[in-house]
Short mmCIF file of C-alpha atoms in Angstrom, two decimals:
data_model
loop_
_atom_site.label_atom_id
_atom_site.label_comp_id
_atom_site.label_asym_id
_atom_site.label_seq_id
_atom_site.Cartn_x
_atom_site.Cartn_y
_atom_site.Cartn_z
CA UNK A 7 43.26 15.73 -71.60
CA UNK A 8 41.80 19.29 -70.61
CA UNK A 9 41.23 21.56 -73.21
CA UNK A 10 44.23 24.24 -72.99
CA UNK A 11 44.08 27.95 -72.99
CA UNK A 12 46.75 30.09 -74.82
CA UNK A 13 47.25 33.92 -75.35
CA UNK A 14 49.88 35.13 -77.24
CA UNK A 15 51.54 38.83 -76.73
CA UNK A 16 52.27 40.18 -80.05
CA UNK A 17 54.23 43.63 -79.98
CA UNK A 18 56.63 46.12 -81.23
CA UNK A 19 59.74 46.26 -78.84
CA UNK A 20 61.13 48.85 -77.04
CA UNK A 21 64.71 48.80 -78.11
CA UNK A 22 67.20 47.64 -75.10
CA UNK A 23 64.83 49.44 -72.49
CA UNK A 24 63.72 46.25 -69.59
CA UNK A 25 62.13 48.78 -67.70
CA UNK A 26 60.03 49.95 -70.68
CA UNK A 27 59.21 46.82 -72.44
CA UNK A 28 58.22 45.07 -68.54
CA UNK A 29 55.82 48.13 -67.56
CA UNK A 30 54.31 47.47 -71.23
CA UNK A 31 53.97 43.93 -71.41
CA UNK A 32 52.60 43.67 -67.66
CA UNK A 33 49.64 46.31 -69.26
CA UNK A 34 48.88 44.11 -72.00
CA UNK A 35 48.92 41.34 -69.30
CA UNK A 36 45.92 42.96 -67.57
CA UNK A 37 44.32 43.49 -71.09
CA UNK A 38 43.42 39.53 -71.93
CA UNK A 39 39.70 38.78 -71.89
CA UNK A 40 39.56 35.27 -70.90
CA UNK A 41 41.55 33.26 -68.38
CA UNK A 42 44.83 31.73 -70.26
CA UNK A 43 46.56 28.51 -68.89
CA UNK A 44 49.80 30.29 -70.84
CA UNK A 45 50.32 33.30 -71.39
CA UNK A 46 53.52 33.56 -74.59
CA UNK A 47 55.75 36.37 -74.95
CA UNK A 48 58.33 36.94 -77.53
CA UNK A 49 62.09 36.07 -77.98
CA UNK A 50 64.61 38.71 -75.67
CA UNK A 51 60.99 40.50 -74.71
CA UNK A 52 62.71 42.67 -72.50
CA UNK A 53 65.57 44.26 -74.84
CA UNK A 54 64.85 43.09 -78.39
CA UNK A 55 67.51 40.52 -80.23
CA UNK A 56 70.30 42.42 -79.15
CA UNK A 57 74.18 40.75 -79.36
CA UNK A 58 75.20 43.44 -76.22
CA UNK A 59 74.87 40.56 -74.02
CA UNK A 60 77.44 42.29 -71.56
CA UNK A 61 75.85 45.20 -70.97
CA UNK A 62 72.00 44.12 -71.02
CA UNK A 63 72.08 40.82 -69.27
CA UNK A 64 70.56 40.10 -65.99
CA UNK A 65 71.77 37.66 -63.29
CA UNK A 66 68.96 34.11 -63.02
CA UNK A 67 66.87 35.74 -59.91
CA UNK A 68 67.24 39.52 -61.36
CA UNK A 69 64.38 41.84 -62.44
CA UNK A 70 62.44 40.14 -65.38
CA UNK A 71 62.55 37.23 -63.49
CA UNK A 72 61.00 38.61 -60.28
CA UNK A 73 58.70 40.49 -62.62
CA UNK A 74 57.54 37.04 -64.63
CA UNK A 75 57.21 35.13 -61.22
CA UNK A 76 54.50 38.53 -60.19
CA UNK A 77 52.65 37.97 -63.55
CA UNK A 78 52.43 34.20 -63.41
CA UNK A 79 50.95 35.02 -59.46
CA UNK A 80 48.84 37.49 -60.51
CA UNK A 81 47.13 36.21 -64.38
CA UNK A 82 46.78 32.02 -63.00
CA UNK A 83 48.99 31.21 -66.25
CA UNK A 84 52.30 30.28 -66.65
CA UNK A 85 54.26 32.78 -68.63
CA UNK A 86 56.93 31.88 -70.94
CA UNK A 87 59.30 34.01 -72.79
CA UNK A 88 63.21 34.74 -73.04
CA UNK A 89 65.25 37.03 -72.29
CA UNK A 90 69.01 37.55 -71.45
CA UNK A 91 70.66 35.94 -69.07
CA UNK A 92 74.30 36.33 -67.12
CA UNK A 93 75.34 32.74 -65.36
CA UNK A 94 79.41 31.34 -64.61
CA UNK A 95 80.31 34.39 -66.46
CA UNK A 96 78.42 33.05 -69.95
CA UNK A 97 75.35 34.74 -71.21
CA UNK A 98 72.12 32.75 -72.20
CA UNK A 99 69.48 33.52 -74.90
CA UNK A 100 66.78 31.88 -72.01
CA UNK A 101 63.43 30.74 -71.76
CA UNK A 102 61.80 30.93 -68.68
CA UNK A 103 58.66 28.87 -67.89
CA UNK A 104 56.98 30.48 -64.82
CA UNK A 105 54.33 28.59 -62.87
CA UNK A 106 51.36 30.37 -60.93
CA UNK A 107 52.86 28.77 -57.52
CA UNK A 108 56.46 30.16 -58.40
CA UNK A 109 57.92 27.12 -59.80
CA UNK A 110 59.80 27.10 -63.06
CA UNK A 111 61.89 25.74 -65.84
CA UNK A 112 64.41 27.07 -67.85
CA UNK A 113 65.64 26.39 -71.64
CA UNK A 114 68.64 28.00 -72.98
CA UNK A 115 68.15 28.28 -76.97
CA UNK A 116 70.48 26.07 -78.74
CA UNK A 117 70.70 26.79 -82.23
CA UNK A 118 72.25 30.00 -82.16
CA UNK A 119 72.24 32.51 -85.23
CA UNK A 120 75.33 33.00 -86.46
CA UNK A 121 74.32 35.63 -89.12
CA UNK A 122 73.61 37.67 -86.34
CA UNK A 123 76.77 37.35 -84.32
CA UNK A 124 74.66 35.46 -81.90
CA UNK A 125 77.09 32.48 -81.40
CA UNK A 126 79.67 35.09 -80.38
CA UNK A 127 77.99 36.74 -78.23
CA UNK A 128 75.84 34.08 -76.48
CA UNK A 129 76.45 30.14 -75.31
CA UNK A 130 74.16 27.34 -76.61
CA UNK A 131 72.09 25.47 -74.24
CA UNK A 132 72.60 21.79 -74.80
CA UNK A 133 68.87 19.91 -73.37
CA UNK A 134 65.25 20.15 -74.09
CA UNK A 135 62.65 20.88 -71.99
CA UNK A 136 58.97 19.62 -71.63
CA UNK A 137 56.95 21.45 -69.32
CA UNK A 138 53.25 19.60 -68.16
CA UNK A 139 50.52 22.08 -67.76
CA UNK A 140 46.91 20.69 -67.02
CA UNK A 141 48.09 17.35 -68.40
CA UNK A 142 49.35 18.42 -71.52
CA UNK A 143 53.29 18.41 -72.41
CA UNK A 144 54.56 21.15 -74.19
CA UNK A 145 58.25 21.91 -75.65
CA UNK A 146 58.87 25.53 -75.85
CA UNK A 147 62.01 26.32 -77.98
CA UNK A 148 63.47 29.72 -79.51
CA UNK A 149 63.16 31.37 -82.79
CA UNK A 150 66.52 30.18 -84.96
CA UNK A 151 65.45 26.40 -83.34
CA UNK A 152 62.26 26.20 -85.74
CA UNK A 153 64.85 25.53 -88.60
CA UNK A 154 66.12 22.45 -87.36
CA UNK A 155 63.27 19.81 -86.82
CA UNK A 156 65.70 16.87 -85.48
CA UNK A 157 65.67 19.08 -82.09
CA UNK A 158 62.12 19.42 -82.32
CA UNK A 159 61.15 16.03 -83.07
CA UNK A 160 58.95 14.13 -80.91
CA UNK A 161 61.07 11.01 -79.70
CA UNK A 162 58.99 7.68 -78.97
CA UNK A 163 59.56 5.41 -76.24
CA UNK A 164 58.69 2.43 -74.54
CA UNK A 165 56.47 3.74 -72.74
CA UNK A 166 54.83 6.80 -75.04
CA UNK A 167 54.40 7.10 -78.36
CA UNK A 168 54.26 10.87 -78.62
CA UNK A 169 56.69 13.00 -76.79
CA UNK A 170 54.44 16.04 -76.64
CA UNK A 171 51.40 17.65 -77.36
CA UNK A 172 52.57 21.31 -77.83
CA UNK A 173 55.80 22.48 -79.58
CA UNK A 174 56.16 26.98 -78.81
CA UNK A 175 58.66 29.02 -80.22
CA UNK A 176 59.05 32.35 -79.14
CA UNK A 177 60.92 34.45 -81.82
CA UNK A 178 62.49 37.65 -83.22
CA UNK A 179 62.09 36.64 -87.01
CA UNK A 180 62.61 39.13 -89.94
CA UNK A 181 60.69 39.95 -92.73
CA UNK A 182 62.51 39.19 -95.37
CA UNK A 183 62.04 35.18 -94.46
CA UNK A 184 58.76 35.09 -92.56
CA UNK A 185 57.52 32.98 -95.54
CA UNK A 186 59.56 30.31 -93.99
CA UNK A 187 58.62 31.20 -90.58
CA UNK A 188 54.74 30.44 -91.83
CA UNK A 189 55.72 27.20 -93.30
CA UNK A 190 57.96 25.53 -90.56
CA UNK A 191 55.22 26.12 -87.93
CA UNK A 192 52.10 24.23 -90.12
CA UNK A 193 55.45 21.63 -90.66
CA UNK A 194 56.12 21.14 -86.94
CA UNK A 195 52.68 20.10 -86.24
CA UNK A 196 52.22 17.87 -89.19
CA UNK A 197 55.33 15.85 -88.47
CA UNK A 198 54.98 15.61 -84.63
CA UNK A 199 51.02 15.61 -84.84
CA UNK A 200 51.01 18.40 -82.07
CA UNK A 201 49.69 21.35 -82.02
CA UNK A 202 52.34 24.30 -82.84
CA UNK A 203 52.62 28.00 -81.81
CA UNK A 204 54.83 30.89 -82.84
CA UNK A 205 54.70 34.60 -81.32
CA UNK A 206 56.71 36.65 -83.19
CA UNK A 207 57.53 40.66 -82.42
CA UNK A 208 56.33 43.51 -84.70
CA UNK A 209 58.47 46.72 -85.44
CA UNK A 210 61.69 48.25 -86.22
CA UNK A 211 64.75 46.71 -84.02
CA UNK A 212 67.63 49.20 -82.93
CA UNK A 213 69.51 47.72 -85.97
CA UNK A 214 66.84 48.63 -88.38
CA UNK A 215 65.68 44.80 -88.84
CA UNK A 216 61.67 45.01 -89.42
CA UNK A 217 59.64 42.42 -87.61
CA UNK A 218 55.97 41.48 -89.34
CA UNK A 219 54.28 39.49 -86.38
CA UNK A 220 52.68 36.78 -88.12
CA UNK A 221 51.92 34.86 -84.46
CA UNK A 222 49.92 32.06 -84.78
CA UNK A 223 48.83 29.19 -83.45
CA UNK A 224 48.17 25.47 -85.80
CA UNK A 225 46.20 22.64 -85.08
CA UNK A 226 48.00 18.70 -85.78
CA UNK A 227 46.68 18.86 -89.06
CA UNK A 228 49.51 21.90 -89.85
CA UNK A 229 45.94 24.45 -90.13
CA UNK A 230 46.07 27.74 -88.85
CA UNK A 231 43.67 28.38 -85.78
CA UNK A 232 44.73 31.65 -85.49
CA UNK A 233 46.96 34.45 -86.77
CA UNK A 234 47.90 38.53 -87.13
CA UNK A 235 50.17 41.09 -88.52
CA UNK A 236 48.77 43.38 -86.28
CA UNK A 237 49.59 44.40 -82.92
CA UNK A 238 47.57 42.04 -80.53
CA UNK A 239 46.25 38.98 -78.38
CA UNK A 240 45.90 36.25 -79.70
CA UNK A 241 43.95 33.66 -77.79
CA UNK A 242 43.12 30.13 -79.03
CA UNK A 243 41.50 27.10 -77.24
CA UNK A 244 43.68 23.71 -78.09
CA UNK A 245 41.10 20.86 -78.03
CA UNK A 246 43.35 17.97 -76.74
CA UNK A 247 40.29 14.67 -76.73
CA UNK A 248 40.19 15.81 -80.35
CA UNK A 249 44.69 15.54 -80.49
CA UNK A 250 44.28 11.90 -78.96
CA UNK A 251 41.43 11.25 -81.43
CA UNK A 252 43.03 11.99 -84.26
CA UNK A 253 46.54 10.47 -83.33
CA UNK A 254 44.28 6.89 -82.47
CA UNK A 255 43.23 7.05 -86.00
CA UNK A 256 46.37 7.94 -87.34
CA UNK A 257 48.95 6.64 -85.41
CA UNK A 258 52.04 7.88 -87.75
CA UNK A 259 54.09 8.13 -84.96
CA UNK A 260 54.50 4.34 -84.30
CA UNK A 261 56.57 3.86 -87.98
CA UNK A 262 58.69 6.93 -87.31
CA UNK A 263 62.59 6.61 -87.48
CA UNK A 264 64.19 5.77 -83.83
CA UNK A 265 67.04 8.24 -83.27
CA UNK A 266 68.90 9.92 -80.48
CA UNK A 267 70.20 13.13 -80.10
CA UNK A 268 73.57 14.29 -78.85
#
């Protein structure tokens, strides 16, 4: 395995404005240093976690899509994020996973925050996704999602013994329980023995919910390689001979619990 390059977009929001938040975002874009294999952006980057699904969401091939397919094209990286989506006449919290060559992948986010009103206003995707990138396999998954590590679990097989070697969540997560936000990331690598990254937005939403940031990226060992409560890009360089290294010498994996999910 490569080594992989990752920059993560941490920002305030600007409330229900696509225009505003894709002219911003495509800036900061043009403002990395180094030359990212993915580029993350935050849960709903285009509107902030909004439940007007009706009035905000775009059709699969809309705007932010067209505009994420440009960026991928123009930075070399595939760009992930979410953002709201219209489809059959039911709207999707989605992920998008946009290649270079204009390929992609889509996720819609399954656990769905009811606290929030998000289950009424929004239907739950029902599959993973793994996306490969220079060798590596990474399963990007949204905010609420990091609360439930059956759907994050890396399922053996016959013919692997680890799933994945990246686990993403892009998020809108409050202040009041970033301490758990902190801890389930460091716990997602340890118990899949993958690296883990989280971008999280900063700022006031347009329902007066503050956002702290606290993006990071953790190595398999559940350390933190990076991190900020600041406006910023993050970039980190995930070391994967090291990942195989350390899961030869410590093959957990093989006396893990066989399950499937629904």
């Amino acid at each position: 395995m490569q080594s992989l390059n990752i920059a993560v977009i941490q920002s305030a929001l600007h409330w229900q404005n696509i225009d505003a938040n894709l002219a911003m975002f495509e800036e900061k874009i043009w403002q990395i240093q180094f030359s990212p294999d993915i580029i993350f952006l935050p849960e709903m980057f285009t509107t902030g976690f909004s439940m007007e699904s009706a009035d905000l969401a775009e059709p699969p091939n809309s705007k932010t899509f067209r505009w994420m397919k440009q960026q991928a094209s123009q930075s070399k990286a595939v760009l992930i994020g979410s953002c709201i989506i219209v489809e059959k006449k039911k709207y999707f919290n989605r992920l998008f996973a946009v290649y270079p060559d204009g390929s992609f992948s889509y996720y819609d986010k399954k656990h769905l925050f009811r606290l929030a009103g998000e289950d009424a206003s929004f239907s739950p995707g029902k599959k993973r996704l793994i996306i490969e990138v220079k060798g590596w396999r990474v399963l990007p998954l949204v905010c609420y999602d990091l609360r439930f590590p059956v759907w994050a679990r890396s399922v053996s097989s016959a013919e692997r013994t680890y799933e994945y070697d990246l686990v993403a969540y892009v998020a809108n997560w409050p202040a009041p329980r970033i301490a758990a936000w902190d801890t389930l990331l460091s716990a997602r690598a340890i118990e899949n023995q993958s690296f883990a990254v989280g971008t999280n937005r900063l700022g006031q939403d347009g329902y007066g919910k503050e956002y702290p940031g606290h993006s990071g990226v953790y190595n398999y060992l559940g350390g933190q390689m990076a991190f900020s409560s600041e406006e910023c890009i993050l970039e980190a360089t995930l070391d994967g001979e090291a990942l195989l290294a350390f899961r030869d010498r410590f093959p957990f994996q093989r006396d893990a619990d066989g399950f499937q999910l629904d």
